[in-house]
């Protein structure tokens, strides 16, 4: 897939959407209004049942603050599939009737201080980082790719990427054998990649990692329902639309994007609580309710 096409499936920068306050007359987002009735599995596979998640923390993650950021992110990944928010994925099936049910299993995590440099340029480099991490033995005792799971490449604050901050805040992609997502460090461009409502005060007192979780909640929708780009996806010329795009973007109101938002004692906004932890996640489009929802 060419990079310009790929970017259309990425998480759109936050600024445009934050300026949008209106909603469509019927409550549908623009994409949902146009494509909801035709959105279907094109015959490709999904990631049903238990899904292993492998984290690669790329760059400098050695400071005490970085260790805390890793803990916050890993806790979300490990627990999110137990929530009502995750239940909406059950609406998305393959042609054999299997559903996206989870659970997500945090299988392994590894630090990579910068094996391919700290100035990343393209998807091929991202994919090679994943392959090398697997072959290192730290993610898999057999050094084998897990085609039924997915990999998360989370960049540290010292890592730059040619597309990050300019074209996307995160994206998901695949090779023939695996699927992965890349998330840059949102603190590098807080006006673009940290939602305004958590830029000053965030649920876990760390706007950058809280924003990374928000971005993950978008990319997760795509990677579970369309891991290889041939399942729950709409292709219209050069435009590629996946599940996460139904409830995000420049023509989506904040209510549609984030649903019912609450406020913590320190004035941080959140819409999902897992035990005593709170997060801001993107809503998921429910085909049954024809709406962007936080729970099913």
Coordinates of N, CA and C in Angstrom, one line a residue, residues 40-48 92-97 224-233:
X40 N -19.7 -3.6 5.3 CA -19.8 -5.0 5.5 C -18.4 -5.6 5.4
X41 N -18.3 -6.9 5.8 CA -17.0 -7.6 5.7 C -16.9 -8.0 4.2
X42 N -15.8 -7.7 3.6 CA -15.6 -8.0 2.2 C -15.1 -9.4 2.0
X43 N -15.0 -10.2 3.1 CA -14.6 -11.6 3.0 C -13.3 -11.9 3.7
X44 N -12.6 -10.8 4.2 CA -11.4 -11.0 4.9 C -11.5 -11.5 6.3
X45 N -10.4 -11.8 6.9 CA -10.4 -12.3 8.3 C -10.4 -11.1 9.3
X46 N -10.9 -11.4 10.5 CA -10.9 -10.5 11.6 C -9.9 -11.1 12.7
X47 N -9.8 -10.5 13.8 CA -9.1 -11.1 14.9 C -10.0 -11.5 16.0
X48 N -10.6 -12.8 15.9 CA -11.6 -13.2 16.9 C -10.9 -13.8 18.1
X92 N -19.0 -7.2 14.9 CA -18.2 -7.3 13.7 C -17.7 -8.8 13.6
X93 N -18.1 -9.4 12.5 CA -17.9 -10.8 12.3 C -17.2 -11.1 11.0
X94 N -16.7 -12.3 10.9 CA -16.2 -12.8 9.6 C -17.3 -13.5 8.9
X95 N -17.0 -14.1 7.7 CA -18.0 -14.8 6.9 C -18.4 -16.1 7.4
X96 N -17.7 -16.5 8.5 CA -18.0 -17.8 9.2 C -18.8 -17.5 10.5
X97 N -19.1 -16.3 10.7 CA -19.9 -16.0 11.9 C -19.1 -15.8 13.2
X224 N -8.6 -4.9 14.8 CA -9.3 -6.1 15.2 C -10.3 -6.5 14.1
X225 N -10.9 -5.5 13.4 CA -11.9 -5.8 12.4 C -11.4 -5.8 11.0
X226 N -10.2 -5.3 10.7 CA -9.7 -5.3 9.4 C -8.1 -5.4 9.4
X227 N -7.6 -6.5 10.0 CA -6.2 -6.6 10.2 C -5.4 -6.7 8.9
X228 N -5.9 -7.2 7.8 CA -5.2 -7.3 6.6 C -5.7 -6.4 5.5
X229 N -6.6 -5.5 5.8 CA -7.1 -4.6 4.8 C -8.1 -5.1 3.8
X230 N -8.7 -6.3 4.2 CA -9.7 -6.9 3.2 C -10.9 -7.4 3.9
X231 N -11.2 -6.8 5.1 CA -12.4 -7.3 5.9 C -13.4 -6.1 6.0
X232 N -13.5 -5.5 7.2 CA -14.4 -4.4 7.4 C -13.7 -3.1 6.9
X233 N -13.9 -2.9 5.7 CA -13.2 -1.7 5.0 C -14.0 -1.3 3.8

